[in-house]
Coordinates of C-alpha atoms in Angstrom, one line a residue:
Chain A
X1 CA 129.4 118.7 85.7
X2 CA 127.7 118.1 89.0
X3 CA 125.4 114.9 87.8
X4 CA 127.7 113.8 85.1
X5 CA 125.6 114.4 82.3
X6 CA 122.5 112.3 83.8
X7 CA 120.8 116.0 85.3
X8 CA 118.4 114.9 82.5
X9 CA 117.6 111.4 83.4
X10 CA 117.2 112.6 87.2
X11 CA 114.6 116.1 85.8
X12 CA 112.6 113.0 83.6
X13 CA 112.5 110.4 86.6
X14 CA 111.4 113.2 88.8
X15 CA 108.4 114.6 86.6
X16 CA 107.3 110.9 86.0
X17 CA 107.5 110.7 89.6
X18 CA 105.2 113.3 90.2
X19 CA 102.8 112.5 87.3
X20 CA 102.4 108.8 88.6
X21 CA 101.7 110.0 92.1
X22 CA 99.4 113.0 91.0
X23 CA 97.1 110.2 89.0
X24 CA 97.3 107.4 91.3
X25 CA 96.0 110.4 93.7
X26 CA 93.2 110.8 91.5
X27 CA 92.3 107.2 91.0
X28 CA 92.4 106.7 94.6
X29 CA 90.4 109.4 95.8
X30 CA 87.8 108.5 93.1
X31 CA 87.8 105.0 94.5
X32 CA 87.9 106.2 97.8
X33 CA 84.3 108.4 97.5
X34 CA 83.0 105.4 95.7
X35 CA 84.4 102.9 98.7
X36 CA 83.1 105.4 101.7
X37 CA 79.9 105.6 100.1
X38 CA 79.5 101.8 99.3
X39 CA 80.7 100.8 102.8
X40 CA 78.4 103.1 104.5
X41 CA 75.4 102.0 102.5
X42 CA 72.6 100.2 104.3
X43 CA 72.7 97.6 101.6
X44 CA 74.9 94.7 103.0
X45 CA 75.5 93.6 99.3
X46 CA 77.3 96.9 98.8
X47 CA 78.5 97.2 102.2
X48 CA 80.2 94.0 102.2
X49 CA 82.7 93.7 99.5
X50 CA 83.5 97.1 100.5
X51 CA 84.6 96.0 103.7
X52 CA 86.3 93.1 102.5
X53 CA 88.0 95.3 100.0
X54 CA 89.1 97.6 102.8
X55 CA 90.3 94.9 105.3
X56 CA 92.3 93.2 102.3
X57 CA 94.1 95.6 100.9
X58 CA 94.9 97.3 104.4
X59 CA 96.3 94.4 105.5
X60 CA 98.8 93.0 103.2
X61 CA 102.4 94.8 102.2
X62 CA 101.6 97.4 99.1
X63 CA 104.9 95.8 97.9
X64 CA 103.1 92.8 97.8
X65 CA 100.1 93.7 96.2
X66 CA 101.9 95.4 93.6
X67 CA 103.7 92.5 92.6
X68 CA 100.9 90.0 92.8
X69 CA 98.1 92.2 90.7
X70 CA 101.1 93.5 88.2
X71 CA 102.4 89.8 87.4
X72 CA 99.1 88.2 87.7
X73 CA 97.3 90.7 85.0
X74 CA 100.1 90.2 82.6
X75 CA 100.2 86.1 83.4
X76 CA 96.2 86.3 83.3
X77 CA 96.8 88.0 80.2
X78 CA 99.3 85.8 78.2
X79 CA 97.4 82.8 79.1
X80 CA 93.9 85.0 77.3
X81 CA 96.3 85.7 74.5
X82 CA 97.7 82.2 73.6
X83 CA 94.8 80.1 74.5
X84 CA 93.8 82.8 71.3
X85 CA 96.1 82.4 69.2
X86 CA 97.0 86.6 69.3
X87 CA 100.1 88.1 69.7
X88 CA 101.3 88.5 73.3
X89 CA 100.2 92.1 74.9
X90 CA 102.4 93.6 77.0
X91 CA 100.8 96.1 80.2
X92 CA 102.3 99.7 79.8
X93 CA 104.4 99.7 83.4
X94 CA 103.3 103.3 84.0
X95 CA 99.3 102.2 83.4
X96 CA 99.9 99.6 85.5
X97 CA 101.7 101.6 88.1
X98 CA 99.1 104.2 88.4
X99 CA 96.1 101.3 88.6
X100 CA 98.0 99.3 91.0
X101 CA 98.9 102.5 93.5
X102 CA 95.2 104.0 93.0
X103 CA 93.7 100.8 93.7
X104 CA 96.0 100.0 96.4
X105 CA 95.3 103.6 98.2
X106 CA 91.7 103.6 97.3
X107 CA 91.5 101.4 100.3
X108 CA 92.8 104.0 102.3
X109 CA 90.9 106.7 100.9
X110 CA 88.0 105.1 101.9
X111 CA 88.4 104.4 105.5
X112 CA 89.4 108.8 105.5
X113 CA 86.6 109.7 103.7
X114 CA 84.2 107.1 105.8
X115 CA 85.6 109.1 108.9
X116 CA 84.9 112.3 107.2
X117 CA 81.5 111.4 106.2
X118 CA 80.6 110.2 109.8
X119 CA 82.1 113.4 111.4
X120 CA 79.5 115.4 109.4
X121 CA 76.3 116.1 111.2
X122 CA 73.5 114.0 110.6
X123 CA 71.2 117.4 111.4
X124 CA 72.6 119.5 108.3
X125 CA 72.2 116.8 105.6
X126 CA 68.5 116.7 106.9
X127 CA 67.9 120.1 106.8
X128 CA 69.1 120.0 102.6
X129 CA 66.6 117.2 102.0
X130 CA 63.9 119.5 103.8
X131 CA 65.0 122.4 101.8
X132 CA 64.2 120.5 98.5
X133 CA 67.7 119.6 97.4
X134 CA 68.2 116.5 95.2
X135 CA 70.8 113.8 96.3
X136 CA 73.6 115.0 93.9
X137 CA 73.2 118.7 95.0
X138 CA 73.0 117.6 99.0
X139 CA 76.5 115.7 98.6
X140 CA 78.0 118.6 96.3
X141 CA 77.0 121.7 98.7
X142 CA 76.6 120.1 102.2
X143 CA 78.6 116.6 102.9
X144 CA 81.1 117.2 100.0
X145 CA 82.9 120.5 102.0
X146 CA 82.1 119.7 105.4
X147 CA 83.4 116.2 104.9
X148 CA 86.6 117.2 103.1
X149 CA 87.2 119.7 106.6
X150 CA 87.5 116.6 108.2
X151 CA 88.8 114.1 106.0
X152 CA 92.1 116.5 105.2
X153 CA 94.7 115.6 107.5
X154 CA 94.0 112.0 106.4
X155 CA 94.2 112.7 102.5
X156 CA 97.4 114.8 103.5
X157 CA 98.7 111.5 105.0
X158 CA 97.8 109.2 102.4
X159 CA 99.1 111.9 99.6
X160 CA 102.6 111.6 101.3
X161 CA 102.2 107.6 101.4
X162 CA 101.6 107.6 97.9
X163 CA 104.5 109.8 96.6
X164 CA 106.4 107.6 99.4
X165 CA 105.1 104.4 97.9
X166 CA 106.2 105.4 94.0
X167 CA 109.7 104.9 94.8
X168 CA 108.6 101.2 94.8
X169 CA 107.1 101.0 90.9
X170 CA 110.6 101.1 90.2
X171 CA 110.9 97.6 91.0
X172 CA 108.0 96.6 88.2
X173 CA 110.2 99.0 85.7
X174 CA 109.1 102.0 85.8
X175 CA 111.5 104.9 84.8
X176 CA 110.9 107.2 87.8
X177 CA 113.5 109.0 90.2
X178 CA 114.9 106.1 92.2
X179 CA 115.3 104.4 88.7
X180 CA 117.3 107.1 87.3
X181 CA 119.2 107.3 90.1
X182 CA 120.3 103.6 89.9
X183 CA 120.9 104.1 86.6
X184 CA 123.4 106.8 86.8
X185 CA 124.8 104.9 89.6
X186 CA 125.5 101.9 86.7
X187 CA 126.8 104.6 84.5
X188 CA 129.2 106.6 86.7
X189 CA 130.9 103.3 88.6
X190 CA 133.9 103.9 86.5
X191 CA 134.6 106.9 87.8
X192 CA 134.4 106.3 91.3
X193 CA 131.9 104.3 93.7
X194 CA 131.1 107.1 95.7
X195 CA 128.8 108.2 93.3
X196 CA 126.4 105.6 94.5
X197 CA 126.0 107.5 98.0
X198 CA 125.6 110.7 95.6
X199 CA 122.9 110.1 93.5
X200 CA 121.3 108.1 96.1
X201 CA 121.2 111.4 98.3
X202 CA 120.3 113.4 95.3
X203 CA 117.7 110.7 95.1
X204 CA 116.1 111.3 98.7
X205 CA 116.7 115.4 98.7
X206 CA 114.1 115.4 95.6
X207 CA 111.3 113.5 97.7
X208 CA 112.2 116.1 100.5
X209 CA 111.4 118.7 98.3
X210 CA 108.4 117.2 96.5
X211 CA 107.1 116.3 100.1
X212 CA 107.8 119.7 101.7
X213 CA 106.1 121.4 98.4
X214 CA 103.2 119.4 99.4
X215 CA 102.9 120.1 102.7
X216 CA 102.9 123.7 102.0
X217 CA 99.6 123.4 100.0
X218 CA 97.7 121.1 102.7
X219 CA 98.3 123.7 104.6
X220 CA 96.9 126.4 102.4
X221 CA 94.4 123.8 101.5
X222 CA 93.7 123.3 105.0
X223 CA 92.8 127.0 105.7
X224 CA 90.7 127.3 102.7
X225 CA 88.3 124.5 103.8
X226 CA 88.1 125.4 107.7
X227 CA 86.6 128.9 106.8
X228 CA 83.9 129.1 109.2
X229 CA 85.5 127.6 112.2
X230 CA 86.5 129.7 114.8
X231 CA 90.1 128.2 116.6
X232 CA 90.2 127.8 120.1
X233 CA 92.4 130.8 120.9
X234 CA 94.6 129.4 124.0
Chain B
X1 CA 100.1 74.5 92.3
X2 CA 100.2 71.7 94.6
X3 CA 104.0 71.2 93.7
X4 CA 104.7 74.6 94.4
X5 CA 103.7 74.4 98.0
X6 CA 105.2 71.2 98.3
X7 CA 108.8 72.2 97.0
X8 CA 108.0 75.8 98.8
X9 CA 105.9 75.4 102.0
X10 CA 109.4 75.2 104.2
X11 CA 110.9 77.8 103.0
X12 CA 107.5 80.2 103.4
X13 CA 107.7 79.5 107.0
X14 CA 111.1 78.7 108.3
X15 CA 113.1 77.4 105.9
X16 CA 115.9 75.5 107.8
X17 CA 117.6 75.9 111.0
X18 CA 121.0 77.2 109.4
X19 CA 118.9 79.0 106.7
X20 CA 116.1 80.6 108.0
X21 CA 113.3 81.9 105.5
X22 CA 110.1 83.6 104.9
X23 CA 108.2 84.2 108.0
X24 CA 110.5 83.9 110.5
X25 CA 112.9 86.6 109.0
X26 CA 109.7 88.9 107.9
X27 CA 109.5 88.2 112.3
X28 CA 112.6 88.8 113.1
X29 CA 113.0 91.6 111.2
X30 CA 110.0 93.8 112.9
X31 CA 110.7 92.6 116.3
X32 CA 114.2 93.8 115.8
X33 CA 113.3 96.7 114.2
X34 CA 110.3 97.9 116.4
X35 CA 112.7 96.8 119.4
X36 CA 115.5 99.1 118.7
X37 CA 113.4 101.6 117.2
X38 CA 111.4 101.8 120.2
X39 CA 114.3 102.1 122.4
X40 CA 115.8 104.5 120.0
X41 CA 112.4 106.5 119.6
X42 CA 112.0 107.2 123.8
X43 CA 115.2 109.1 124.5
X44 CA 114.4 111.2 121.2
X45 CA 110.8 112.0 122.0
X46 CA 112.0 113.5 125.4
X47 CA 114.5 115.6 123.3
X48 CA 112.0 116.7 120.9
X49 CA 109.5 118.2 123.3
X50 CA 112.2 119.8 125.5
X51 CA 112.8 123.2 125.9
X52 CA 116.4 122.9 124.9
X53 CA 116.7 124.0 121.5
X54 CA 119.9 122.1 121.2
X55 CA 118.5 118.9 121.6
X56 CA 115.0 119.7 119.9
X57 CA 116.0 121.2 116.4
X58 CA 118.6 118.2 115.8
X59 CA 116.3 115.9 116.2
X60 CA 113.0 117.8 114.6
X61 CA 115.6 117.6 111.4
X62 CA 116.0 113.9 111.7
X63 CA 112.5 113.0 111.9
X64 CA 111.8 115.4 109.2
X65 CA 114.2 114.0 106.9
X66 CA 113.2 110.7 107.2
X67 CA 109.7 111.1 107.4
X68 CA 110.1 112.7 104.3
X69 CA 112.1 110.2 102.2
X70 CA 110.8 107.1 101.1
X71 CA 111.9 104.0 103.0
X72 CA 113.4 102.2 100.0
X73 CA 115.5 105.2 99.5
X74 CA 116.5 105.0 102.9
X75 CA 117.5 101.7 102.3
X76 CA 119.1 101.9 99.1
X77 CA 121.2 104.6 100.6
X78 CA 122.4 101.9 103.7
X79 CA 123.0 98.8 101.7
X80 CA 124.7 100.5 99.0
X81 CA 125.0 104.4 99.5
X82 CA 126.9 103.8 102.1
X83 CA 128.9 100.8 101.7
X84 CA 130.6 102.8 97.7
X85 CA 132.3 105.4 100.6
X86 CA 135.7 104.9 101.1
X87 CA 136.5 105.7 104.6
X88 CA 133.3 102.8 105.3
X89 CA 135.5 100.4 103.3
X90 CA 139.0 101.1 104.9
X91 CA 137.5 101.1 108.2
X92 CA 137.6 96.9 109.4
X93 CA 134.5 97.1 111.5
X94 CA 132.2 99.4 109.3
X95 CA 133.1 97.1 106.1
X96 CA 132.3 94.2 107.7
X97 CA 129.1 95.8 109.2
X98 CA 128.0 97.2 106.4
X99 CA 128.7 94.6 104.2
X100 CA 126.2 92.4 105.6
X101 CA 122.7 92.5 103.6
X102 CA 121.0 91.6 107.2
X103 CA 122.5 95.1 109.5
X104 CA 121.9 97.4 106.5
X105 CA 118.3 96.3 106.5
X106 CA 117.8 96.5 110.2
X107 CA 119.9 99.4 110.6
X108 CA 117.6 101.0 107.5
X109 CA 114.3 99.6 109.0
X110 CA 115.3 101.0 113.0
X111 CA 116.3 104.4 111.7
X112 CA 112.6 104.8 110.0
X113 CA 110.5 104.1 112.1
X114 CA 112.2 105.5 115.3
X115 CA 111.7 108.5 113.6
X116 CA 107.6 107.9 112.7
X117 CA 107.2 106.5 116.7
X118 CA 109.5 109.9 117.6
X119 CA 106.6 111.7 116.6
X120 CA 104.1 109.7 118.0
X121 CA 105.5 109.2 121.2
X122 CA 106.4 113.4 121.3
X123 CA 102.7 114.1 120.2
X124 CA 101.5 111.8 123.3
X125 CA 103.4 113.5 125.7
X126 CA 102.7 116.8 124.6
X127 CA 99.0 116.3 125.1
X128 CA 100.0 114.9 128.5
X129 CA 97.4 117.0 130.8
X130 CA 98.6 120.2 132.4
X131 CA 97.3 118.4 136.1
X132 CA 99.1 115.4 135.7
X133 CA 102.5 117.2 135.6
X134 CA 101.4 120.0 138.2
X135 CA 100.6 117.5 140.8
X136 CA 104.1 115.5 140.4
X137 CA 105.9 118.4 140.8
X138 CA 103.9 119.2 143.9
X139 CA 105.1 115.8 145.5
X140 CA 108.5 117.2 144.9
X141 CA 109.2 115.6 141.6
X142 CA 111.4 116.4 139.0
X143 CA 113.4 115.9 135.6
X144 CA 113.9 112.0 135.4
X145 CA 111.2 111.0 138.2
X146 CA 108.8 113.3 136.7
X147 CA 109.4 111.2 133.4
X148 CA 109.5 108.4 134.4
X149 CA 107.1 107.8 137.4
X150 CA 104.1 109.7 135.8
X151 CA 105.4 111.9 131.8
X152 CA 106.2 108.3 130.0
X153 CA 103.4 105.4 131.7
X154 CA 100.9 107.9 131.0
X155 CA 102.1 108.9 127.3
X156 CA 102.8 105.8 126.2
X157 CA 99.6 104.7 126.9
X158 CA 98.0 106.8 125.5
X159 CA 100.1 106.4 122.4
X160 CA 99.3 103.0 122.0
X161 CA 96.3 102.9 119.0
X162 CA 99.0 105.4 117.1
X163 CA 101.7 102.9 117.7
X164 CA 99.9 100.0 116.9
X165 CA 99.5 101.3 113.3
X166 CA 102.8 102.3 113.1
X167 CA 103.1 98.4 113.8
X168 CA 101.4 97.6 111.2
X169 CA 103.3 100.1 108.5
X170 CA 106.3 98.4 109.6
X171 CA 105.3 95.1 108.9
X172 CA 104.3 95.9 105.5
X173 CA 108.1 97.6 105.0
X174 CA 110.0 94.9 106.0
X175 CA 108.5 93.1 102.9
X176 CA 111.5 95.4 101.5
X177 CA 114.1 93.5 103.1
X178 CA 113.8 91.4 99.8
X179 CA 115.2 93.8 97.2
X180 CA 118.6 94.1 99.7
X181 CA 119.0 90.1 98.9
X182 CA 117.4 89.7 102.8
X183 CA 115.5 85.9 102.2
X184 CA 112.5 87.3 104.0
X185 CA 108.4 86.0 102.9
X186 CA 108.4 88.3 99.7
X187 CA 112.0 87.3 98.6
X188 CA 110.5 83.5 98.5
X189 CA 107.6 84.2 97.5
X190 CA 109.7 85.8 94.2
X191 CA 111.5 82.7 94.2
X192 CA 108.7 80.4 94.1
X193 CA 107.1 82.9 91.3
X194 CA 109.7 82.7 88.9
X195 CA 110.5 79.1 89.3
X196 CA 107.0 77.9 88.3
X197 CA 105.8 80.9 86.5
X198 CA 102.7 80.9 88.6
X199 CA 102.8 84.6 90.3
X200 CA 99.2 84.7 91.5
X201 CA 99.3 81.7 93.5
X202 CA 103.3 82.4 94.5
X203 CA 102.7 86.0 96.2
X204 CA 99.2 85.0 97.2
X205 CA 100.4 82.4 99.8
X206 CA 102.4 85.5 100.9
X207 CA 100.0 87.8 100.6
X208 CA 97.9 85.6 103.3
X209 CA 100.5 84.9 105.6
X210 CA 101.1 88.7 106.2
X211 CA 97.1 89.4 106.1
X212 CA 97.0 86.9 109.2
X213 CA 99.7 88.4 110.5
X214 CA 98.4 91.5 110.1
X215 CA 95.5 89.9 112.2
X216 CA 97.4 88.6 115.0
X217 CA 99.1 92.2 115.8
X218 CA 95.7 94.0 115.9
X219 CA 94.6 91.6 118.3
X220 CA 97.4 91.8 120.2
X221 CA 97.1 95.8 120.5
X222 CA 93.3 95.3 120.7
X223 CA 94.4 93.2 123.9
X224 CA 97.2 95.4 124.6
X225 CA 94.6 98.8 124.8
X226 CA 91.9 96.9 126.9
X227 CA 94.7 96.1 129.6
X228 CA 96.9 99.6 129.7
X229 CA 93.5 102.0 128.6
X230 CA 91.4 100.4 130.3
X231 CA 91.2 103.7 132.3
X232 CA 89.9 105.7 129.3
X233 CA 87.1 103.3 128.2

């Protein structure tokens, strides 16, 4: 057998891989719009925390913040519990990997989709509210597409961060590829310490596929929004 | 709380002369890393926008491989991939190289993010202007001149705001450094956590030193960009 009977364990990390990255991605994004539009409100109540939010999270490791929000919650949380008398709750790792990497990213989101938004002409979003169009439908048909033509190659970036970045939830025990990986290592060192180098390669080919894979549809993605714009022909 | 930073403080910053800790490592770490990376990433960024196909597909793959694995893989894959091979233990200097928690990391680290500052630095000199490289070759210049009197100052430049938050992505890697043993900020700040069961305040001491790191380095690019782009203002 190739993997030595832990094909499975690696086909399992994988897809958890991909499930934690493709929610944290929607978390993010969703925290992103929310973020772009707080931080470019007039409001400075809005605006501020938004910034600080931003500037925060930007600033300090991911690694870091995952630790320090994943132990803190469940710290916060068994201190709630026993000054309560209750039994002791335990956070789901996966929850907590998907809230920790969306609200982690969100911060990133939001400084692409602030670009995005500010890239749009101030002219066209004018012309909507002339034409009658309520708030909801101005953002769905006019800012909404336009801004995403610009905001893509960011969100393409962040997208690879992210499935980059959920290689590290493994260190708050979560059962995804690198995991697996190290766990077949454990199981095969019997039979020959190579297979460390192995599975760690086997490890890294799967991100090069999952990121290549991706790649391919921000491309496809990125034709479908710039319909409409002519390329300079050189 | 208090007794945590008094057992602790030390070791977030320094820790002692013949054990350094925390911050200086986290330091020592990126300079080292950026340093070699940077040397590394030049040379490669000249192959990748040459016309030799030789030297550009080889090292297209290399930044596409890397750029396309995570960096804890990466490193995973140094520390321990590397040292379970047999010919790497048989062979006196590469054991004793790779043995070492310290080289894997920076040897990990330097791979990574000459690749990211490959691309960077190959993007900036592909958008050099058409002009700039006419005109040198008018004086009579060519191949290494042309590089280096007028291709590089003016691409590098230019490069600098990319760079600077490559910086930046590299500081917040070399938190890594703690899971391969390296006694870097995080790797105390783990310490301190599980010693006084007190995570919030242990990896929020960290979590502020590197902000205000983070803080220093944009002002130093900020200062960096008024003094070399000062031309494109």
């Amino acid at each position: 057998m190739l993997f030595e009977g832990y094909g499975r364990l690696l086909w399992n990390g994988t897809l958890e891989t991909i499930q934690l990255s493709l929610l944290s991605l929607v978390l993010a994004f969703v925290l992103g719009l929310l973020g772009a539009a707080a931080k470019l409100s007039r409001n400075q109540w809005i605006s501020f925390p938004a910034t600080i939010y931003t500037t925060l999270i930007r600033g300090v490791p991911d690694l870091v913040l995952m630790l320090l929000l994943y132990y803190s919650f469940q710290d916060a949380l068994n201190r709630f519990t026993d000054a309560l008398n209750l039994q002791q709750i335990d956070i789901d790792p996966f929850f907590a990997g998907i809230c920790v990497l969306g609200f982690i990213y969100g911060a990133y989101f939001t400084e692409t989709f602030r670009g995005g938004v500010l890239a749009v002409p101030k002219g066209q979003l004018e012309a909507g509210a002339a034409y009658g169009l309520s708030r909801w439908q101005i953002f769905r048909r006019i800012l909404f597409p336009q801004m995403m033509r610009f905001a893509l190659p960011g969100i393409s970036n962040n997208w690879q961060v992210i499935l980059k970045a959920t290689a590290l939830v493994s260190i708050i025990g979560l059962h995804e590829v690198v995991r697996a990986a190290q766990d077949a290592i454990t199981g095969t060192s019997s039979k020959g310490a190579y297979h460390a180098f192995f599975f760690l390669s086997v490890a890294g080919l799967i991100y090069l596929l999952l990121t290549s894979v991706s790649h391919i549809v921000f491309m496809a993605l990125e034709q479908r929004y710039s319909i409409g714009i002519r390329k300079p022909e050189l | 709380m208090i007794e945590l930073i008094q057992q602790y403080w030390q070791q977030y910053l320094c820790g002692t002369p013949a054990h350094p800790t925390g911050l200086v490592i986290t330091l020592w770490l990126l300079i080292a890393s950026l340093g070699l990376g940077f040397l590394l990433a030049v040379p490669l960024a000249v192959a990748k926008v040459s016309t030799h196909r030789w030297l550009a597909i080889p090292v297209a793959i290399y930044t596409y491989i890397v750029r396309g694995t995570p960096l804890y893989v990466q490193l995973l894959l140094v520390y321990s991939g590397v040292y379970s091979l047999d010919a790497v233990r048989s062979t006196a200097f590469l054991n004793s190289f790779f043995r070492d928690a310290f080289n894997c990391t920076i040897l990990a680290f330097t791979l990574n993010t000459a690749a990211y500052a490959t691309e960077i630095f190959a993007g900036a000199i592909k958008a050099t202007p058409r002009g700039e490289i006419e005109a040198a070759r008018a004086c009579g210049m060519s191949g290494l001149t042309l590089y280096r009197c007028i291709i590089l100052p003016s691409a590098l430049r230019r490069a600098l705001p990319a760079y600077s938050n490559e910086v930046i992505l590299m500081l917040h890697a070399t938190t890594l450094a703690a899971t391969a043993t390296v006694p870097d900020l995080l790797k105390v700040a783990r310490n301190a956590a599980s010693d006084y069961y007190l995570p919030f305040v242990a990896y929020g001491i960290a979590a502020a030193l590197y902000l205000c790191i983070s803080f220093v380095l944009i002002w130093l690019f900020r200062l960096a960009e008024r003094r070399w782009l000062a031309y494109l203002r």
